[in-house]
Structure formats: C-alpha cells, structure tokens
Amino acid sequence: MKYKPLVLLLTLLVSLSTAKQFDHFYRRNTNSYSKTCISSDASCWPAQSEWDKLNKTVHGNLVVVVRPGETCYKDSPHYDPQACKTFKEGYYDDLHRESYIGTMQNSNWEDCEVGDSCPIGMSFVLPIFIPRSVPTCSQGALPNYALNSTSTDDIATVIQFAAKYRIAFNIKNSGHDYFGRSTSPDSITVWTHPLQKKEFHTSFRPEGCTKEIPHNAFFTLGGGVKWFDAYRAAYENNVTLVGGAQPGVSATGGWLQGGGHSILTPTFGLGVDQVVQFKVVLANGKFVTTNACQYPDLFWALRGGGGGTFGVVIEATVKAHPYIEFQTLVVSVSSDVPHVMKDLFIEFARHSERWANEGWGGYLTYTNRSLNFLYGNPRLSAKAAAVSTKPFLDYIQNNKYSHFYNQIQWDAATHHGFYDFLINTMYPKKLKVGIPIHTSSRLIPRELFSTNETIANLIDAILEGLDTIGSPITSPPALQILATTPFRVQDPNRETSVQPAFRNAVWHLVFGESFKQDAPKSLKSAVAKRINKAADPVRRLTPNSGVYFNEADTLEPSWHKSFWGNNYERLVKIKQKYDPNIFFNCWKCIGWSERMWAEDKKYRCYSYS
C-alpha cells in the first residue's frame, strides 16, 4: 500500500501510545468499515429509482443540493438573476448563508481543494494576477442530496440507506466548521435546520432520573436552532444563555458537542458545562435520550467529543442563567511602529490572568500596526469594572511609547441584559463569513502568564508565528486572542470530555489566513502549510497543552492528544460501543484514521500535497 508523503509524515508525528491504540481499533474494524461509494461508480452508486424510492419513504423531504452560486451562471439550468442577486447581497452574512443547504460559512469547504469550485467574484481579497481558466461552477465538496425533515424516523431511514449503499454521510445545520466536517463530495446530508424547538423550563428532571436538577431555569433547543434565535428566546424569558459569538452558529451542533466557548465562559463555563440532556439518533437508527442517568457514557462523549461523531443530535436541554448587567470595554490602538505595538501586547498579557479570574471574557485582534479588543464581564459592577481596567488604560495613555500611537479609542459601557449587548455591540462587529480561510490554534496555559520573562517568551513565540503567514497574494495575516476559556470553571469530576487543558488556559490563540476562492491549488496548499507552521513556536512553548477542537488546524500534528488529551482513549471505547462500523466519520474526529485520508474518496478534497 502506497501512502501520500504527507500522510506518512503526520502518522509519524502522532503520539505513539494513542496512535497504536487507534490503529488497532481501525484494523479490527476493517471488515466493518467500508470505503464510500462515489457517484461515478455505477457498480455501487444507487440508481435514480432508488433515490426516488428513498424520497417517497421520507415523505418527499429528500432535497437535491444545488449551490446557490449556480444561479449566477448563465449556462446553468439553475440560472436565476434575482436569486443570484439575493445570494450576493447576503454573501458575507452568516445568518443569510445558514439559510441555504448548499453553503458552508467558509467557502473553501464548499470546494474541493483540488479546484472543484463555483466562484462568483465575491472574494474580499483584492484580485492579484494569477493565471486561471474561465471560472465554472461545480458541486465541489457539497453533498448530492440532503434530508430536510423533523422526523427522527426519516433521519433513521437516511442513515440506513447511506449505510446500505456506502454513501458518505454528513450532519449539518449552519455550516460553521473550520475543518469542513459537515460536508463531503458524493454524499448525503441530514440538515438539522428544520428542528426549531425552543422550550423554556423553570425546573427539569432528565428522563430516567429520580430527581430534578437543582437549578432554576433551562431551555430545550432543537438541533436547528441558531444562537440568534436562542438568545432572543432567553431575552423574552428574562434569562441568559451561554452561547457562541456568531449569531448563525447552531446552538446544539458542533459548537456545543466540541466544547462551546463564549464571552460568558469565564463566568459560567463552556457550552458542555450547561448541558443536562441530549436526544440523539444513533448509527443503528435508534432514537435515544442520554443524560447522567441514561447512557451516561454517551452523554459524557457528546460533551466535548465532537460533532458528527456519535449521532444526530435532535435536541439538547441546557441550563439558563439569571438576567445580567454586562460591563463592556472596547479598545482600539494603532501605531506605525511595530515594537510599540509589541510593547502594548505584552502589557495586555500582563493583565490577562487577573482579568480571567475576575470574569472578563472577550476577543482581541492584533497586527504589528494595531491592537483591538472587546471584553465583557457579568460579575462586576460598573465601578468595579472601571477599577479593574484602569491600570491598562492608564498605561496606554502614559507609557514611554504613547506619543507613537496614531489612534487611541476606548468605550466602557453597561448593558442591561446580555441580549442588549449582543444586538448593540457584538453583532455590529461580527466576523464576515463566505471567505476561504485556514486556521491553526493553541490553548495558552496560565503558567506562561506567571512572570515578565514567561510573558515575553510567549509574545515572542506568537509574533514569530505571525511573521510566518501572509503573502502578497493573500489577505493580511490575522491573529486573534479569545479570552473565552473556562479558567474559573473547573471540572473536578471529569464530567465532560473536552480537552482538559482548556480549563488551565487563559487564552485561546488563533492564527488565520484567507485567500481567493478561485486561487490555484498551489496557493491553497501553501496557505495550509504556512498556517500549520505558524503555530509551531507556541506548540514548542506549550508541550503539555492542546487545542480547541472546533477551531484548530486541519494539519494539526499529534491531533489525538491535541484535541482531547487523556480523554481520547475513553472516547475511542465509547465510539466502538455505539458506532462499531465507524458510520459517523469526519476529518480527525473520534474514529478517524490517516488511512481513511489515503484510501477513502470521501476525503479527496483535503489535498495539501
């Protein structure tokens, strides 16, 4: 068997203990796991009559997936100028994109990395001359069919059909996934978008349990509910939910099952810390309710083991918290002198562990010309928040480099309720989507914030990585610090399966680099490799830490350890129990192997060599 050179390299990098254990799992299941069938193979791909029969069985809810961009191509049977105009007008907005079955939030995952694309001239990266052919629109990495249904029986039917014919299978709601794990070519998708249940409870007893959970408020959210709607429902009931920053992110999908960080996480914990019950369709088609009393091992796995791995989540019930007064601070500083910005970055780091302990959460973006951040705190009064942030604001105004700043702006505010903050401050600053991007990341442990020397070493490592990325034909390099770790909210009984290093981290660090959608394969490959290399300095500095599964590097080395630490082996055993044939499989998820990349055409769009 010949392996791609990069496959061999990654395999060698995997920690030996976990690699050996998983390879045994994969080989033991070789007779059960079947490589997927592709549509060009008439010997296995179902005849149209079989698809028609499936559609009838699922009550007409099987949808042929069409890329919205096809409506912009005059030679396409789906050409529709008005539909094209509508799609383009909302192209960069996640609430708009999540309403389509045939989109991902980052458009590189709609495409096959080998160039199977559908550009419509919307890339925000300025066009640079790159020889290319006349663009065409193709299906790319999107599925052929999708189920648009609320019926668990319909979902089970599609699972059984996909297993019978060896059709690649995906679970998707909004398509927020930096790994492209909710789509694949020549596949069928269960689109959870129609599952819009939102129920508020003042008490809750999980099924099979004898006692109510000692908490005052809960929400049951369907598998298709996005955070924008969940937050609004919480506002209407005068409570607060811990959720994602982007309004179009699914409340119960990959965000939650992979851990789920929030600006509220430093105070209330991760998304997985809020869950008290899931309802799930398993690989065998069985619909089960899982919580601390029923299927407790599966419940543990779903709280951090990753989306698209253990089943199709139909709904989740989560804790809601009381109404909050939310203190915020928005700061923007710029300078043309890089070492001046580095000095300010170091000063910011000096306050970060203290801020984490006080309950501050938020987001910072940094370049060698600017530092911008948005922080919030539900624990402090306006007066206490001002005392907390005064030393840093004083430093901005009075340090030896202050006269080099081109711009100094800040605004402190009190928001009456979390929804008020979201609508008036957070959402106007939300990230653009629809942009091809690769990311790498690292969880930065508290030990690196203990002395001036460790902080200086950390900032040097981060800036070394930042210098690695970016080129004249891609966007400027991006660095983001997310103060969204559960630093104050520990898990002493290991009730969740999320990477344990998350709870020792002060920062979640993310590098990103984007590119034009119709860029050649060589450029896309170069971006992926640069972004992987960017994280190497902080990887070397934090050998015992890890990364956040949902916002990581597609080429992450030692990914078993990086994503789950010592939870990995237990997760593998639970995977064996509930999905022995590895029906649910996705890129570097529990149950995945580098051999699948080498042998299974489901993963042919992950081409970086």
Short mmCIF file of C-alpha atoms in Angstrom, two decimals, residues 109-367:
data_model
loop_
_atom_site.label_atom_id
_atom_site.label_comp_id
_atom_site.label_asym_id
_atom_site.label_seq_id
_atom_site.Cartn_x
_atom_site.Cartn_y
_atom_site.Cartn_z
CA TRP A 109 -15.20 23.90 2.39
CA GLU A 110 -17.79 24.21 -0.35
CA ASP A 111 -14.99 23.49 -2.82
CA CYS A 112 -12.74 20.55 -3.39
CA GLU A 113 -9.26 21.74 -2.60
CA VAL A 114 -8.22 20.31 -5.97
CA GLY A 115 -10.07 23.18 -7.70
CA ASP A 116 -13.65 21.96 -7.87
CA SER A 117 -15.26 25.36 -7.20
CA CYS A 118 -18.03 27.86 -8.00
CA PRO A 119 -16.57 31.40 -7.79
CA ILE A 120 -18.96 34.31 -8.25
CA GLY A 121 -16.49 37.17 -7.85
CA MET A 122 -17.22 37.86 -4.18
CA SER A 123 -13.85 37.22 -2.53
CA PHE A 124 -12.94 40.14 -0.28
CA VAL A 125 -9.23 39.57 -1.01
CA LEU A 126 -8.13 42.03 -3.69
CA PRO A 127 -7.62 40.23 -7.01
CA ILE A 128 -3.98 39.74 -7.95
CA PHE A 129 -2.99 38.41 -11.35
CA ILE A 130 -2.90 34.62 -11.20
CA PRO A 131 -3.27 32.71 -14.48
CA ARG A 132 -6.51 30.75 -14.35
CA SER A 133 -9.07 29.35 -16.71
CA VAL A 134 -12.55 30.81 -17.21
CA PRO A 135 -14.40 30.00 -13.98
CA THR A 136 -17.07 27.34 -13.94
CA CYS A 137 -19.48 26.18 -11.27
CA SER A 138 -19.28 22.61 -9.99
CA GLN A 139 -20.66 20.74 -6.99
CA GLY A 140 -17.31 20.80 -5.23
CA ALA A 141 -17.35 19.30 -1.73
CA LEU A 142 -21.09 19.70 -1.26
CA PRO A 143 -23.46 16.74 -0.94
CA ASN A 144 -25.67 15.47 -3.74
CA TYR A 145 -28.73 15.12 -1.52
CA ALA A 146 -29.95 16.37 1.85
CA LEU A 147 -32.79 15.41 4.16
CA ASN A 148 -34.91 18.41 5.19
CA SER A 149 -37.14 16.85 7.84
CA THR A 150 -38.04 16.97 11.53
CA SER A 151 -38.84 13.25 11.71
CA THR A 152 -36.45 11.00 13.62
CA ASP A 153 -37.82 8.09 11.57
CA ASP A 154 -36.82 9.90 8.37
CA ILE A 155 -33.34 10.51 9.78
CA ALA A 156 -33.00 6.84 10.71
CA THR A 157 -34.15 5.85 7.20
CA VAL A 158 -31.47 8.03 5.58
CA ILE A 159 -28.80 6.61 7.90
CA GLN A 160 -29.81 3.07 6.91
CA PHE A 161 -29.85 3.97 3.21
CA ALA A 162 -26.39 5.57 3.39
CA ALA A 163 -25.00 2.57 5.25
CA LYS A 164 -26.51 0.10 2.77
CA TYR A 165 -25.05 1.81 -0.30
CA ARG A 166 -21.87 3.09 1.38
CA ILE A 167 -22.78 6.73 0.72
CA ALA A 168 -20.74 9.32 2.62
CA PHE A 169 -22.88 10.87 5.35
CA ASN A 170 -22.83 14.34 6.93
CA ILE A 171 -24.69 16.23 9.63
CA LYS A 172 -25.12 19.96 9.02
CA ASN A 173 -27.08 22.89 10.37
CA SER A 174 -25.34 26.22 9.71
CA GLY A 175 -22.03 25.01 8.24
CA HIS A 176 -19.80 26.80 10.76
CA ASP A 177 -16.84 24.42 10.68
CA TYR A 178 -13.18 25.27 10.10
CA PHE A 179 -12.48 21.62 9.16
CA GLY A 180 -15.32 21.17 6.66
CA ARG A 181 -16.61 18.22 8.67
CA SER A 182 -20.28 18.87 7.93
CA THR A 183 -19.93 18.31 4.20
CA SER A 184 -18.23 15.95 1.73
CA PRO A 185 -18.47 15.19 -2.00
CA ASP A 186 -20.78 12.47 -3.36
CA SER A 187 -22.66 12.36 -0.08
CA ILE A 188 -25.98 12.73 1.66
CA THR A 189 -26.56 15.21 4.48
CA VAL A 190 -29.05 15.36 7.30
CA TRP A 191 -29.83 19.08 7.52
CA THR A 192 -30.95 19.72 11.09
CA HIS A 193 -32.15 23.23 10.22
CA PRO A 194 -35.90 22.36 10.46
CA LEU A 195 -35.52 21.29 14.11
CA GLN A 196 -36.55 24.62 15.63
CA LYS A 197 -37.85 23.64 19.08
CA LYS A 198 -37.38 26.26 21.82
CA GLU A 199 -38.92 25.43 25.20
CA PHE A 200 -38.29 27.24 28.47
CA HIS A 201 -38.46 25.34 31.78
CA THR A 202 -38.36 26.61 35.35
CA SER A 203 -37.44 23.11 36.51
CA PHE A 204 -36.15 20.00 34.75
CA ARG A 205 -35.85 16.31 35.60
CA PRO A 206 -33.88 14.38 32.97
CA GLU A 207 -35.56 11.25 31.66
CA GLY A 208 -34.73 8.21 33.77
CA CYS A 209 -33.59 10.31 36.73
CA THR A 210 -35.43 10.38 40.03
CA LYS A 211 -34.63 13.98 40.99
CA GLU A 212 -34.85 17.38 39.40
CA ILE A 213 -31.61 19.20 38.71
CA PRO A 214 -31.04 21.90 41.35
CA HIS A 215 -31.19 24.88 39.00
CA ASN A 216 -33.87 27.48 38.30
CA ALA A 217 -34.07 27.73 34.51
CA PHE A 218 -33.47 25.59 31.42
CA PHE A 219 -34.01 25.69 27.68
CA THR A 220 -34.62 22.77 25.36
CA LEU A 221 -33.28 23.71 21.94
CA GLY A 222 -33.80 21.82 18.70
CA GLY A 223 -30.90 20.72 16.51
CA GLY A 224 -31.56 23.53 14.02
CA VAL A 225 -31.83 26.49 16.39
CA LYS A 226 -29.19 29.16 15.81
CA TRP A 227 -27.84 31.33 18.61
CA PHE A 228 -29.55 34.47 17.31
CA ASP A 229 -32.96 32.88 17.94
CA ALA A 230 -31.91 31.18 21.17
CA TYR A 231 -30.64 34.46 22.63
CA ARG A 232 -33.86 36.19 21.67
CA ALA A 233 -35.91 33.45 23.37
CA ALA A 234 -33.76 33.82 26.50
CA TYR A 235 -34.33 37.59 26.46
CA GLU A 236 -38.08 37.06 26.24
CA ASN A 237 -37.89 34.86 29.34
CA ASN A 238 -35.54 37.22 31.22
CA VAL A 239 -32.67 34.71 31.42
CA THR A 240 -29.17 34.36 29.95
CA LEU A 241 -27.76 31.56 27.80
CA VAL A 242 -24.09 30.69 27.30
CA GLY A 243 -23.57 30.63 23.54
CA GLY A 244 -21.42 31.47 20.54
CA ALA A 245 -20.32 34.85 19.22
CA GLN A 246 -21.66 34.49 15.68
CA PRO A 247 -25.48 34.69 15.53
CA GLY A 248 -25.81 31.98 12.88
CA VAL A 249 -23.94 29.28 14.80
CA SER A 250 -26.02 26.24 15.73
CA ALA A 251 -26.78 26.12 19.45
CA THR A 252 -26.71 22.31 19.72
CA GLY A 253 -24.47 21.17 16.84
CA GLY A 254 -20.71 21.10 16.52
CA TRP A 255 -20.27 24.24 18.65
CA LEU A 256 -21.81 22.50 21.65
CA GLN A 257 -20.56 18.97 21.08
CA GLY A 258 -16.99 20.19 20.58
CA GLY A 259 -16.97 22.22 23.81
CA GLY A 260 -18.60 25.56 23.01
CA HIS A 261 -16.79 28.69 24.18
CA SER A 262 -18.40 32.07 24.83
CA ILE A 263 -17.60 35.54 26.13
CA LEU A 264 -19.55 34.29 29.19
CA THR A 265 -17.42 31.16 29.61
CA PRO A 266 -15.03 32.70 32.20
CA THR A 267 -18.05 33.16 34.48
CA PHE A 268 -20.45 30.32 33.62
CA GLY A 269 -18.28 27.72 31.88
CA LEU A 270 -18.31 26.14 28.44
CA GLY A 271 -21.37 25.11 26.49
CA VAL A 272 -20.81 21.50 27.55
CA ASP A 273 -20.97 22.58 31.20
CA GLN A 274 -24.58 23.70 30.64
CA VAL A 275 -25.99 20.53 29.03
CA VAL A 276 -28.21 18.26 31.10
CA GLN A 277 -29.71 16.09 28.35
CA PHE A 278 -29.40 15.18 24.65
CA LYS A 279 -31.80 13.37 22.35
CA VAL A 280 -29.92 11.58 19.58
CA VAL A 281 -30.38 9.24 16.60
CA LEU A 282 -27.59 6.65 16.69
CA ALA A 283 -25.79 4.86 13.87
CA ASN A 284 -28.16 1.89 14.20
CA GLY A 285 -31.16 4.22 13.71
CA LYS A 286 -32.23 4.05 17.35
CA PHE A 287 -33.55 7.26 18.92
CA VAL A 288 -32.28 7.62 22.50
CA THR A 289 -32.31 10.12 25.34
CA THR A 290 -28.95 10.46 27.04
CA ASN A 291 -28.11 12.18 30.31
CA ALA A 292 -26.41 11.42 33.61
CA CYS A 293 -28.91 8.60 34.27
CA GLN A 294 -29.40 7.06 30.81
CA TYR A 295 -26.49 6.21 28.51
CA PRO A 296 -24.15 8.21 30.78
CA ASP A 297 -21.08 7.21 28.78
CA LEU A 298 -22.62 8.57 25.57
CA PHE A 299 -23.69 11.71 27.45
CA TRP A 300 -20.07 12.24 28.52
CA ALA A 301 -18.80 11.69 24.98
CA LEU A 302 -21.24 14.20 23.49
CA ARG A 303 -19.99 16.84 25.93
CA GLY A 304 -16.73 17.54 24.15
CA GLY A 305 -16.06 14.54 21.90
CA GLY A 306 -17.04 16.50 18.79
CA GLY A 307 -19.95 16.87 16.41
CA GLY A 308 -20.69 14.46 13.57
CA THR A 309 -19.20 11.59 15.57
CA PHE A 310 -21.64 9.79 17.86
CA GLY A 311 -25.06 10.52 16.37
CA VAL A 312 -27.50 13.10 15.03
CA VAL A 313 -28.45 15.39 17.91
CA ILE A 314 -32.16 16.21 17.67
CA GLU A 315 -32.29 18.46 20.71
CA ALA A 316 -30.39 19.41 23.85
CA THR A 317 -31.54 20.79 27.16
CA VAL A 318 -29.20 23.34 28.73
CA LYS A 319 -29.06 25.45 31.84
CA ALA A 320 -30.12 29.09 31.62
CA HIS A 321 -28.74 31.73 33.99
CA PRO A 322 -30.29 34.81 35.56
CA TYR A 323 -30.58 38.19 33.86
CA ILE A 324 -27.25 40.03 33.99
CA GLU A 325 -25.89 43.54 33.91
CA PHE A 326 -23.00 43.28 31.45
CA GLN A 327 -19.99 45.60 31.68
CA THR A 328 -18.03 46.02 28.43
CA LEU A 329 -14.82 47.67 27.30
CA VAL A 330 -13.97 48.27 23.63
CA VAL A 331 -10.40 49.42 22.92
CA SER A 332 -8.62 50.31 19.67
CA VAL A 333 -4.98 51.43 19.44
CA SER A 334 -2.81 51.78 16.34
CA SER A 335 0.76 52.76 15.52
CA ASP A 336 3.10 52.58 12.55
CA VAL A 337 5.92 51.35 14.80
CA PRO A 338 5.83 47.54 15.29
CA HIS A 339 7.87 47.44 18.52
CA VAL A 340 5.44 49.95 20.04
CA MET A 341 2.53 47.59 19.35
CA LYS A 342 4.53 44.66 20.70
CA ASP A 343 5.09 46.54 23.95
CA LEU A 344 1.35 47.15 24.28
CA PHE A 345 0.65 43.48 23.52
CA ILE A 346 2.99 42.46 26.36
CA GLU A 347 1.23 44.87 28.73
CA PHE A 348 -2.13 43.41 27.72
CA ALA A 349 -0.81 39.92 28.52
CA ARG A 350 0.33 41.06 31.98
CA HIS A 351 -3.27 41.76 32.96
CA SER A 352 -4.84 38.72 31.30
CA GLU A 353 -4.70 36.15 34.10
CA ARG A 354 -6.10 38.66 36.60
CA TRP A 355 -8.87 39.59 34.18
CA ALA A 356 -9.71 35.91 33.67
CA ASN A 357 -10.02 35.42 37.43
CA GLU A 358 -12.30 38.45 37.65
CA GLY A 359 -14.65 37.03 35.00
CA TRP A 360 -13.66 39.07 31.95
CA GLY A 361 -14.11 37.38 28.60
CA GLY A 362 -13.69 38.65 25.09
CA TYR A 363 -11.85 38.88 21.81
CA LEU A 364 -8.65 40.61 20.70
CA THR A 365 -7.22 41.02 17.22
CA TYR A 366 -3.58 42.00 16.77
CA THR A 367 -1.29 43.04 13.92
#
